[in-house]
Amino acid sequence: MSKKRIIVVGNGMVGHNFINTLATSEHSSEFELVTFSEEPRLAYDRVQLSKYFSGYTAADLALTTTDDYERQGVVFTLNDKVVAINSHEKTITTASGRKEGYDKLVLATGSYPFVPPIPGKDQDHCLVYRTIEDLEAISASAAVSKTGVVVGGGLLGLEAANALKQAGLETHVVEFAPRLMAVQLDEGGGKLLRRKIEDLGVTVHTEKNTKEIVAGQECRYRMNFADGSFLETDMILFSAGIRPQDELARQFGLDLGERGGIVINDYCQTSDDDIYAIGECALWDNKIFGLVAPGYQMAKVSAAHIVSSLITHEEPALAFKGADMSTKLKLLGVDVASIGDAHGHTAGSQSYVFNDDIAEVYKRLIVSADGKKLLGAVLVGEAEAYGTLLQLMLNDMDIPGNPAALILPAVDGEASVGLGVAALPETAQICSCFDVTKGDLAAAVQGGCCTMGDIKDATKASTGCGGCSALVKQVMDSELVALGVEVNNNLCEHFAYTRAELADIIRVKGYTTFAQVLQGHGKGHGCEICKPTVGSVLASFHNEYILKDEHIGLQDTNDIFLGNMQKDGTYSIVPRIAGGEITPDKLIVLGEIAKEYDLYTKITGGQRIDLFGAQLHELPQIWERLVAAGFETGHAYGKSLRTVKSCVGSTWCRYGVLDSVSMAIALENRYKGLRAPHKIKFAVSGCTRECAEAQSKDIGVIATEKGWNLYVCGNGGMRPRHADLFATELDDETLIKTIDRVLMFYVRTADRLQRTSVWMENLEGGLDYLREVVVDDKLGICSELEDAMTRVVSTYQCEWKTTLENPQKLKRFQHFINADEDDSNLLYVRERGQRRPATATERIELVNLSSVQN
């Protein structure tokens, strides 16, 4: 029997997916696959296109190679556009004059970028963002430009803005709608996305209708807007949406939609039964699907239909019934997700909104009128709940418990409230790009897959956009546990150990550097998870200067600059004020510095004084004066001891029974250099009236007439937890010895970023076990724990004092290599007698005013 000839017009992601589906099917030997592409290269990953500007090559983005196609028997032709179809003869003709016959023809011609009909749009340096050739043109233009504008604030527009930013241009986004990503995000989500993107240095202009592009005075071009304002730029990228590439179908009589798109049925057949259309050129139920996942579904459906009609002659098993358009992306480093009815258009729907301006997180849930079903969601700034929420909506499942719990943040170190993959039906689609269900993943695990690599190879799940990777791992782990297999809790791909295991290795082996740990027990070069974790463990045991050459590469941004970076890129300064006790002279020094540097000043809840708004080059100047006045770093930037809060105790209070201030100062000075898996807070109250709120701290001490009562493992925050009473009626020496043991046992055995409260709850045996280890010395390690703490205490150093004594380290604290200039991008307004960063709206007003003056 002769092979059936299938011609695929277009070798983009969807066309390639169709070819790969047939070429790897059980019927592959019965087909001759032929594909034509007008581009000069085979299929590549357009979803990851912006990575081209961060060092990825065309080869890195390639989805296949000529060797792969030759091995599969796929005949391919590049740089030759199909220009004619003869449906009666069942042939196609290419631009080079080549004529080929087919049994079935598949149109996977995709889409083209829409460029608004603006006078001046066809000039040099006016480009689009679609192909690798487009990116090469953008790179060439960026090399001779300083400013770039992207027209369009949707998904592709923000990807294009990222490209310009990475190319080093001053970047603007011009959007016709009132907000960014107007299709996917509601007003609150769009507002926060704009703020976060502007914080990254991209200027956003909304409600701007470009009338014309003319020659500029300061830059190459000037964009004149309908409202009379203008913007000058050297290059312009149009990313104002896509249009289906239906030119071929239009010329040769296939049915089209009123606004374009090749009309298809549920099997992706066009008005000619032997011609199929898939991907962004296809119009199903009057809808164009602009994501890759629906295109892959169409490829799967059309391939199955061709097999059934040409080979098996059975009823087709698959049909295309539309696609969910939920999406999760990282735009300019900002997590953004949109699920289902994100705008709450469903009649009677209700909303839950969580908005944290400080952490810059916005979440909105849209639920049914009875509150039982999830209809949609918007997530900006944090999107870990995407997988859970998507499954709730797609599978029409009842919301477990209080819907608000699905978007409220977890306490540090605790697991987020989740659905639990066990509740998902077997048919739940986990990976929409490759239509992989929970049942498919379970079958892969039962077939021997034990790692994410195995799962990806076997099912392709998580190899598309990657948005499902967390959920895929959850399903895999769940299935492994069900089969009695121990689940891998490795720290990361570079270390096959938990944090606690690594801590033991470092302690026993005596390692002092990351390189030693990596060489002895890891692989690769490390990552943003293992480096700071190992850095924290090393600091916990050896307490070396964290900016030492061997350690600096392990630190997070705040640790590198010994200060907390704020939303406008400046830093806060928090000197240690042990126990909250401070002299008038020291207060005056703080006031003088705050006044001279115009620092916003705030007294914290932990009895310290926070000075905000210092620029990088000002930090050494300020700290030099603070150190000279007797201050030390407060470690507010580190996972370490923060504060020991106290009341005035028996010294001043009528009810105080013990000297809480002296004890608080003693404890703060003892543990002030201790690095830990997470930040630690103490409080000491002078009597049981508890004015220092000790029971809400990791370590709480309350005075009684018979001695100190010790409470452990509490925390404040959104989900506060009272500390547990651990020991009673302790004298000073026993109190400190017990705290030494508790803290060092926590440092050794907790997981990464695990608060003491979660750590204690996860200890098998809980508080009783902790008491057996620390008080009864069940493991015989108490003297070792005490010795370890003694070493930390004896090696304490003020990190700022050490830094000021090292001219080489001070070179890090400047914006520019050769000058101590201020950051000119900072904008402030005065409020209640102090300055604060200008809001996004205030910044836009200032920019517009500047443009008019020019």
PDB file of N, CA, C and O in Angstrom, residues 221-281:
ATOM      1  N   TYR A 221      12.571  59.764  16.397  1.00  0.00           N
ATOM      2  CA  TYR A 221      11.157  59.959  16.061  1.00  0.00           C
ATOM      3  C   TYR A 221      10.421  60.651  17.206  1.00  0.00           C
ATOM      4  O   TYR A 221      10.853  60.632  18.350  1.00  0.00           O
ATOM      5  N   ARG A 222       9.287  61.197  16.822  1.00  0.00           N
ATOM      6  CA  ARG A 222       8.375  61.751  17.826  1.00  0.00           C
ATOM      7  C   ARG A 222       7.001  61.156  17.551  1.00  0.00           C
ATOM      8  O   ARG A 222       6.488  61.231  16.430  1.00  0.00           O
ATOM      9  N   MET A 223       6.401  60.529  18.612  1.00  0.00           N
ATOM     10  CA  MET A 223       5.045  59.963  18.494  1.00  0.00           C
ATOM     11  C   MET A 223       4.065  60.997  19.028  1.00  0.00           C
ATOM     12  O   MET A 223       4.108  61.366  20.204  1.00  0.00           O
ATOM     13  N   ASN A 224       3.197  61.474  18.157  1.00  0.00           N
ATOM     14  CA  ASN A 224       2.172  62.433  18.575  1.00  0.00           C
ATOM     15  C   ASN A 224       0.894  61.688  18.931  1.00  0.00           C
ATOM     16  O   ASN A 224       0.385  60.892  18.130  1.00  0.00           O
ATOM     17  N   PHE A 225       0.372  61.949  20.138  1.00  0.00           N
ATOM     18  CA  PHE A 225      -0.830  61.257  20.597  1.00  0.00           C
ATOM     19  C   PHE A 225      -2.069  62.132  20.394  1.00  0.00           C
ATOM     20  O   PHE A 225      -1.968  63.370  20.308  1.00  0.00           O
ATOM     21  N   ALA A 226      -3.219  61.458  20.392  1.00  0.00           N
ATOM     22  CA  ALA A 226      -4.480  62.161  20.123  1.00  0.00           C
ATOM     23  C   ALA A 226      -4.808  63.182  21.205  1.00  0.00           C
ATOM     24  O   ALA A 226      -5.534  64.150  20.945  1.00  0.00           O
ATOM     25  N   ASP A 227      -4.314  62.989  22.430  1.00  0.00           N
ATOM     26  CA  ASP A 227      -4.624  63.936  23.507  1.00  0.00           C
ATOM     27  C   ASP A 227      -3.688  65.147  23.519  1.00  0.00           C
ATOM     28  O   ASP A 227      -3.731  65.965  24.438  1.00  0.00           O
ATOM     29  N   GLY A 228      -2.814  65.266  22.514  1.00  0.00           N
ATOM     30  CA  GLY A 228      -1.935  66.424  22.410  1.00  0.00           C
ATOM     31  C   GLY A 228      -0.558  66.205  22.993  1.00  0.00           C
ATOM     32  O   GLY A 228       0.344  67.022  22.761  1.00  0.00           O
ATOM     33  N   SER A 229      -0.374  65.149  23.771  1.00  0.00           N
ATOM     34  CA  SER A 229       0.959  64.886  24.326  1.00  0.00           C
ATOM     35  C   SER A 229       1.809  64.159  23.289  1.00  0.00           C
ATOM     36  O   SER A 229       1.309  63.755  22.224  1.00  0.00           O
ATOM     37  N   PHE A 230       3.067  63.974  23.587  1.00  0.00           N
ATOM     38  CA  PHE A 230       3.959  63.301  22.648  1.00  0.00           C
ATOM     39  C   PHE A 230       5.070  62.599  23.397  1.00  0.00           C
ATOM     40  O   PHE A 230       5.289  62.825  24.600  1.00  0.00           O
ATOM     41  N   LEU A 231       5.777  61.753  22.684  1.00  0.00           N
ATOM     42  CA  LEU A 231       6.881  60.998  23.265  1.00  0.00           C
ATOM     43  C   LEU A 231       7.946  60.829  22.191  1.00  0.00           C
ATOM     44  O   LEU A 231       7.638  60.434  21.067  1.00  0.00           O
ATOM     45  N   GLU A 232       9.188  61.099  22.546  1.00  0.00           N
ATOM     46  CA  GLU A 232      10.268  60.947  21.569  1.00  0.00           C
ATOM     47  C   GLU A 232      10.979  59.617  21.793  1.00  0.00           C
ATOM     48  O   GLU A 232      11.181  59.173  22.926  1.00  0.00           O
ATOM     49  N   THR A 233      11.396  59.001  20.696  1.00  0.00           N
ATOM     50  CA  THR A 233      12.025  57.686  20.782  1.00  0.00           C
ATOM     51  C   THR A 233      12.905  57.441  19.566  1.00  0.00           C
ATOM     52  O   THR A 233      12.710  58.069  18.513  1.00  0.00           O
ATOM     53  N   ASP A 234      13.853  56.510  19.725  1.00  0.00           N
ATOM     54  CA  ASP A 234      14.727  56.169  18.597  1.00  0.00           C
ATOM     55  C   ASP A 234      14.208  54.985  17.807  1.00  0.00           C
ATOM     56  O   ASP A 234      14.562  54.801  16.651  1.00  0.00           O
ATOM     57  N   MET A 235      13.423  54.128  18.460  1.00  0.00           N
ATOM     58  CA  MET A 235      12.868  52.973  17.740  1.00  0.00           C
ATOM     59  C   MET A 235      11.486  52.641  18.297  1.00  0.00           C
ATOM     60  O   MET A 235      11.164  53.001  19.435  1.00  0.00           O
ATOM     61  N   ILE A 236      10.680  51.974  17.482  1.00  0.00           N
ATOM     62  CA  ILE A 236       9.306  51.645  17.877  1.00  0.00           C
ATOM     63  C   ILE A 236       9.048  50.183  17.541  1.00  0.00           C
ATOM     64  O   ILE A 236       9.331  49.731  16.421  1.00  0.00           O
ATOM     65  N   LEU A 237       8.542  49.451  18.541  1.00  0.00           N
ATOM     66  CA  LEU A 237       8.144  48.054  18.320  1.00  0.00           C
ATOM     67  C   LEU A 237       6.629  47.966  18.368  1.00  0.00           C
ATOM     68  O   LEU A 237       6.019  48.340  19.371  1.00  0.00           O
ATOM     69  N   PHE A 238       6.023  47.465  17.323  1.00  0.00           N
ATOM     70  CA  PHE A 238       4.572  47.295  17.324  1.00  0.00           C
ATOM     71  C   PHE A 238       4.230  45.902  17.838  1.00  0.00           C
ATOM     72  O   PHE A 238       4.693  44.892  17.300  1.00  0.00           O
ATOM     73  N   SER A 239       3.432  45.879  18.873  1.00  0.00           N
ATOM     74  CA  SER A 239       2.967  44.610  19.418  1.00  0.00           C
ATOM     75  C   SER A 239       1.530  44.809  19.884  1.00  0.00           C
ATOM     76  O   SER A 239       1.203  44.690  21.063  1.00  0.00           O
ATOM     77  N   ALA A 240       0.697  45.149  18.943  1.00  0.00           N
ATOM     78  CA  ALA A 240      -0.681  45.538  19.249  1.00  0.00           C
ATOM     79  C   ALA A 240      -1.664  44.418  18.955  1.00  0.00           C
ATOM     80  O   ALA A 240      -2.821  44.662  18.649  1.00  0.00           O
ATOM     81  N   GLY A 241      -1.194  43.168  19.030  1.00  0.00           N
ATOM     82  CA  GLY A 241      -2.086  42.049  18.785  1.00  0.00           C
ATOM     83  C   GLY A 241      -1.694  41.294  17.532  1.00  0.00           C
ATOM     84  O   GLY A 241      -0.738  41.645  16.840  1.00  0.00           O
ATOM     85  N   ILE A 242      -2.439  40.220  17.281  1.00  0.00           N
ATOM     86  CA  ILE A 242      -2.143  39.389  16.109  1.00  0.00           C
ATOM     87  C   ILE A 242      -3.373  39.299  15.214  1.00  0.00           C
ATOM     88  O   ILE A 242      -4.495  39.573  15.649  1.00  0.00           O
ATOM     89  N   ARG A 243      -3.153  38.916  13.988  1.00  0.00           N
ATOM     90  CA  ARG A 243      -4.237  38.647  13.037  1.00  0.00           C
ATOM     91  C   ARG A 243      -3.960  37.293  12.411  1.00  0.00           C
ATOM     92  O   ARG A 243      -2.803  36.958  12.115  1.00  0.00           O
ATOM     93  N   PRO A 244      -4.990  36.471  12.194  1.00  0.00           N
ATOM     94  CA  PRO A 244      -4.769  35.143  11.597  1.00  0.00           C
ATOM     95  C   PRO A 244      -4.173  35.251  10.199  1.00  0.00           C
ATOM     96  O   PRO A 244      -4.630  36.066   9.390  1.00  0.00           O
ATOM     97  N   GLN A 245      -3.171  34.447   9.931  1.00  0.00           N
ATOM     98  CA  GLN A 245      -2.537  34.428   8.608  1.00  0.00           C
ATOM     99  C   GLN A 245      -3.386  33.540   7.685  1.00  0.00           C
ATOM    100  O   GLN A 245      -3.133  32.356   7.537  1.00  0.00           O
ATOM    101  N   ASP A 246      -4.409  34.117   7.093  1.00  0.00           N
ATOM    102  CA  ASP A 246      -5.370  33.343   6.289  1.00  0.00           C
ATOM    103  C   ASP A 246      -5.321  33.724   4.811  1.00  0.00           C
ATOM    104  O   ASP A 246      -6.254  33.461   4.049  1.00  0.00           O
ATOM    105  N   GLU A 247      -4.218  34.358   4.404  1.00  0.00           N
ATOM    106  CA  GLU A 247      -4.104  34.848   3.033  1.00  0.00           C
ATOM    107  C   GLU A 247      -4.317  33.737   2.009  1.00  0.00           C
ATOM    108  O   GLU A 247      -5.056  33.893   1.035  1.00  0.00           O
ATOM    109  N   LEU A 248      -3.692  32.588   2.247  1.00  0.00           N
ATOM    110  CA  LEU A 248      -3.771  31.467   1.304  1.00  0.00           C
ATOM    111  C   LEU A 248      -5.209  30.966   1.193  1.00  0.00           C
ATOM    112  O   LEU A 248      -5.723  30.748   0.082  1.00  0.00           O
ATOM    113  N   ALA A 249      -5.843  30.784   2.339  1.00  0.00           N
ATOM    114  CA  ALA A 249      -7.230  30.297   2.320  1.00  0.00           C
ATOM    115  C   ALA A 249      -8.160  31.320   1.680  1.00  0.00           C
ATOM    116  O   ALA A 249      -9.118  30.967   0.977  1.00  0.00           O
ATOM    117  N   ARG A 250      -7.869  32.587   1.909  1.00  0.00           N
ATOM    118  CA  ARG A 250      -8.702  33.660   1.355  1.00  0.00           C
ATOM    119  C   ARG A 250      -8.651  33.660  -0.185  1.00  0.00           C
ATOM    120  O   ARG A 250      -9.669  33.841  -0.857  1.00  0.00           O
ATOM    121  N   GLN A 251      -7.468  33.409  -0.727  1.00  0.00           N
ATOM    122  CA  GLN A 251      -7.309  33.457  -2.186  1.00  0.00           C
ATOM    123  C   GLN A 251      -7.916  32.255  -2.886  1.00  0.00           C
ATOM    124  O   GLN A 251      -8.273  32.337  -4.056  1.00  0.00           O
ATOM    125  N   PHE A 252      -8.059  31.150  -2.130  1.00  0.00           N
ATOM    126  CA  PHE A 252      -8.497  29.932  -2.811  1.00  0.00           C
ATOM    127  C   PHE A 252      -9.800  29.364  -2.260  1.00  0.00           C
ATOM    128  O   PHE A 252     -10.040  28.169  -2.292  1.00  0.00           O
ATOM    129  N   GLY A 253     -10.621  30.261  -1.769  1.00  0.00           N
ATOM    130  CA  GLY A 253     -12.031  29.946  -1.586  1.00  0.00           C
ATOM    131  C   GLY A 253     -12.443  29.199  -0.349  1.00  0.00           C
ATOM    132  O   GLY A 253     -13.590  28.738  -0.265  1.00  0.00           O
ATOM    133  N   LEU A 254     -11.589  29.052   0.654  1.00  0.00           N
ATOM    134  CA  LEU A 254     -12.039  28.418   1.898  1.00  0.00           C
ATOM    135  C   LEU A 254     -12.867  29.417   2.704  1.00  0.00           C
ATOM    136  O   LEU A 254     -12.652  30.631   2.624  1.00  0.00           O
ATOM    137  N   ASP A 255     -13.800  28.907   3.485  1.00  0.00           N
ATOM    138  CA  ASP A 255     -14.662  29.787   4.284  1.00  0.00           C
ATOM    139  C   ASP A 255     -13.835  30.495   5.359  1.00  0.00           C
ATOM    140  O   ASP A 255     -13.017  29.879   6.051  1.00  0.00           O
ATOM    141  N   LEU A 256     -14.118  31.803   5.490  1.00  0.00           N
ATOM    142  CA  LEU A 256     -13.425  32.612   6.505  1.00  0.00           C
ATOM    143  C   LEU A 256     -14.433  33.280   7.428  1.00  0.00           C
ATOM    144  O   LEU A 256     -15.615  33.430   7.075  1.00  0.00           O
ATOM    145  N   GLY A 257     -13.976  33.712   8.593  1.00  0.00           N
ATOM    146  CA  GLY A 257     -14.828  34.480   9.493  1.00  0.00           C
ATOM    147  C   GLY A 257     -14.951  35.921   9.024  1.00  0.00           C
ATOM    148  O   GLY A 257     -14.172  36.381   8.179  1.00  0.00           O
ATOM    149  N   GLU A 258     -15.932  36.637   9.587  1.00  0.00           N
ATOM    150  CA  GLU A 258     -16.127  38.027   9.171  1.00  0.00           C
ATOM    151  C   GLU A 258     -14.894  38.881   9.415  1.00  0.00           C
ATOM    152  O   GLU A 258     -14.600  39.796   8.660  1.00  0.00           O
ATOM    153  N   ARG A 259     -14.179  38.593  10.503  1.00  0.00           N
ATOM    154  CA  ARG A 259     -12.975  39.369  10.824  1.00  0.00           C
ATOM    155  C   ARG A 259     -11.705  38.551  10.579  1.00  0.00           C
ATOM    156  O   ARG A 259     -10.669  38.797  11.183  1.00  0.00           O
ATOM    157  N   GLY A 260     -11.817  37.572   9.672  1.00  0.00           N
ATOM    158  CA  GLY A 260     -10.667  36.753   9.325  1.00  0.00           C
ATOM    159  C   GLY A 260     -10.625  35.464  10.112  1.00  0.00           C
ATOM    160  O   GLY A 260     -11.424  35.226  11.029  1.00  0.00           O
ATOM    161  N   GLY A 261      -9.687  34.580   9.741  1.00  0.00           N
ATOM    162  CA  GLY A 261      -9.588  33.269  10.371  1.00  0.00           C
ATOM    163  C   GLY A 261     -10.259  32.219   9.510  1.00  0.00           C
ATOM    164  O   GLY A 261     -11.345  32.460   8.966  1.00  0.00           O
ATOM    165  N   ILE A 262      -9.609  31.060   9.381  1.00  0.00           N
ATOM    166  CA  ILE A 262     -10.135  29.973   8.546  1.00  0.00           C
ATOM    167  C   ILE A 262     -11.121  29.162   9.375  1.00  0.00           C
ATOM    168  O   ILE A 262     -10.752  28.595  10.415  1.00  0.00           O
ATOM    169  N   VAL A 263     -12.360  29.111   8.925  1.00  0.00           N
ATOM    170  CA  VAL A 263     -13.399  28.435   9.697  1.00  0.00           C
ATOM    171  C   VAL A 263     -13.135  26.931   9.735  1.00  0.00           C
ATOM    172  O   VAL A 263     -12.887  26.307   8.693  1.00  0.00           O
ATOM    173  N   ILE A 264     -13.177  26.338  10.926  1.00  0.00           N
ATOM    174  CA  ILE A 264     -12.978  24.885  11.071  1.00  0.00           C
ATOM    175  C   ILE A 264     -14.109  24.293  11.900  1.00  0.00           C
ATOM    176  O   ILE A 264     -14.791  24.991  12.657  1.00  0.00           O
ATOM    177  N   ASN A 265     -14.297  22.956  11.740  1.00  0.00           N
ATOM    178  CA  ASN A 265     -15.278  22.247  12.564  1.00  0.00           C
ATOM    179  C   ASN A 265     -14.577  21.612  13.765  1.00  0.00           C
ATOM    180  O   ASN A 265     -13.398  21.886  14.024  1.00  0.00           O
ATOM    181  N   ASP A 266     -15.272  20.732  14.457  1.00  0.00           N
ATOM    182  CA  ASP A 266     -14.705  20.136  15.670  1.00  0.00           C
ATOM    183  C   ASP A 266     -13.522  19.209  15.393  1.00  0.00           C
ATOM    184  O   ASP A 266     -12.832  18.789  16.322  1.00  0.00           O
ATOM    185  N   TYR A 267     -13.331  18.842  14.092  1.00  0.00           N
ATOM    186  CA  TYR A 267     -12.182  17.999  13.744  1.00  0.00           C
ATOM    187  C   TYR A 267     -11.086  18.807  13.055  1.00  0.00           C
ATOM    188  O   TYR A 267     -10.156  18.256  12.483  1.00  0.00           O
ATOM    189  N   CYS A 268     -11.251  20.128  13.082  1.00  0.00           N
ATOM    190  CA  CYS A 268     -10.286  21.059  12.482  1.00  0.00           C
ATOM    191  C   CYS A 268     -10.303  21.011  10.956  1.00  0.00           C
ATOM    192  O   CYS A 268      -9.344  21.464  10.308  1.00  0.00           O
ATOM    193  N   GLN A 269     -11.376  20.465  10.359  1.00  0.00           N
ATOM    194  CA  GLN A 269     -11.523  20.502   8.907  1.00  0.00           C
ATOM    195  C   GLN A 269     -12.063  21.863   8.491  1.00  0.00           C
ATOM    196  O   GLN A 269     -12.936  22.434   9.150  1.00  0.00           O
ATOM    197  N   THR A 270     -11.559  22.361   7.348  1.00  0.00           N
ATOM    198  CA  THR A 270     -12.075  23.612   6.798  1.00  0.00           C
ATOM    199  C   THR A 270     -13.309  23.303   5.942  1.00  0.00           C
ATOM    200  O   THR A 270     -13.844  22.190   5.995  1.00  0.00           O
ATOM    201  N   SER A 271     -13.749  24.247   5.140  1.00  0.00           N
ATOM    202  CA  SER A 271     -14.889  24.006   4.252  1.00  0.00           C
ATOM    203  C   SER A 271     -14.554  22.979   3.168  1.00  0.00           C
ATOM    204  O   SER A 271     -15.433  22.493   2.472  1.00  0.00           O
ATOM    205  N   ASP A 272     -13.281  22.636   3.016  1.00  0.00           N
ATOM    206  CA  ASP A 272     -12.855  21.517   2.168  1.00  0.00           C
ATOM    207  C   ASP A 272     -12.445  20.385   3.097  1.00  0.00           C
ATOM    208  O   ASP A 272     -11.519  20.546   3.905  1.00  0.00           O
ATOM    209  N   ASP A 273     -13.104  19.226   2.966  1.00  0.00           N
ATOM    210  CA  ASP A 273     -12.866  18.138   3.929  1.00  0.00           C
ATOM    211  C   ASP A 273     -11.432  17.642   3.963  1.00  0.00           C
ATOM    212  O   ASP A 273     -10.993  17.052   4.965  1.00  0.00           O
ATOM    213  N   ASP A 274     -10.689  17.845   2.872  1.00  0.00           N
ATOM    214  CA  ASP A 274      -9.311  17.357   2.841  1.00  0.00           C
ATOM    215  C   ASP A 274      -8.291  18.417   3.252  1.00  0.00           C
ATOM    216  O   ASP A 274      -7.085  18.198   3.156  1.00  0.00           O
ATOM    217  N   ILE A 275      -8.785  19.571   3.658  1.00  0.00           N
ATOM    218  CA  ILE A 275      -7.886  20.635   4.119  1.00  0.00           C
ATOM    219  C   ILE A 275      -8.224  20.969   5.566  1.00  0.00           C
ATOM    220  O   ILE A 275      -9.388  21.242   5.899  1.00  0.00           O
ATOM    221  N   TYR A 276      -7.220  20.946   6.408  1.00  0.00           N
ATOM    222  CA  TYR A 276      -7.382  21.247   7.825  1.00  0.00           C
ATOM    223  C   TYR A 276      -6.678  22.576   8.139  1.00  0.00           C
ATOM    224  O   TYR A 276      -5.741  22.981   7.440  1.00  0.00           O
ATOM    225  N   ALA A 277      -7.121  23.227   9.178  1.00  0.00           N
ATOM    226  CA  ALA A 277      -6.434  24.422   9.663  1.00  0.00           C
ATOM    227  C   ALA A 277      -6.275  24.299  11.179  1.00  0.00           C
ATOM    228  O   ALA A 277      -7.226  23.923  11.881  1.00  0.00           O
ATOM    229  N   ILE A 278      -5.084  24.573  11.686  1.00  0.00           N
ATOM    230  CA  ILE A 278      -4.806  24.452  13.125  1.00  0.00           C
ATOM    231  C   ILE A 278      -3.990  25.651  13.606  1.00  0.00           C
ATOM    232  O   ILE A 278      -3.271  26.283  12.847  1.00  0.00           O
ATOM    233  N   GLY A 279      -4.144  25.965  14.865  1.00  0.00           N
ATOM    234  CA  GLY A 279      -3.365  27.063  15.460  1.00  0.00           C
ATOM    235  C   GLY A 279      -4.030  28.417  15.279  1.00  0.00           C
ATOM    236  O   GLY A 279      -5.259  28.521  15.160  1.00  0.00           O
ATOM    237  N   GLU A 280      -3.221  29.454  15.240  1.00  0.00           N
ATOM    238  CA  GLU A 280      -3.739  30.827  15.259  1.00  0.00           C
ATOM    239  C   GLU A 280      -4.359  31.265  13.944  1.00  0.00           C
ATOM    240  O   GLU A 280      -4.960  32.333  13.877  1.00  0.00           O
ATOM    241  N   CYS A 281      -4.246  30.468  12.890  1.00  0.00           N
ATOM    242  CA  CYS A 281      -4.922  30.811  11.629  1.00  0.00           C
ATOM    243  C   CYS A 281      -6.348  30.287  11.610  1.00  0.00           C
ATOM    244  O   CYS A 281      -7.127  30.651  10.734  1.00  0.00           O
TER     245      CYS A 281
END
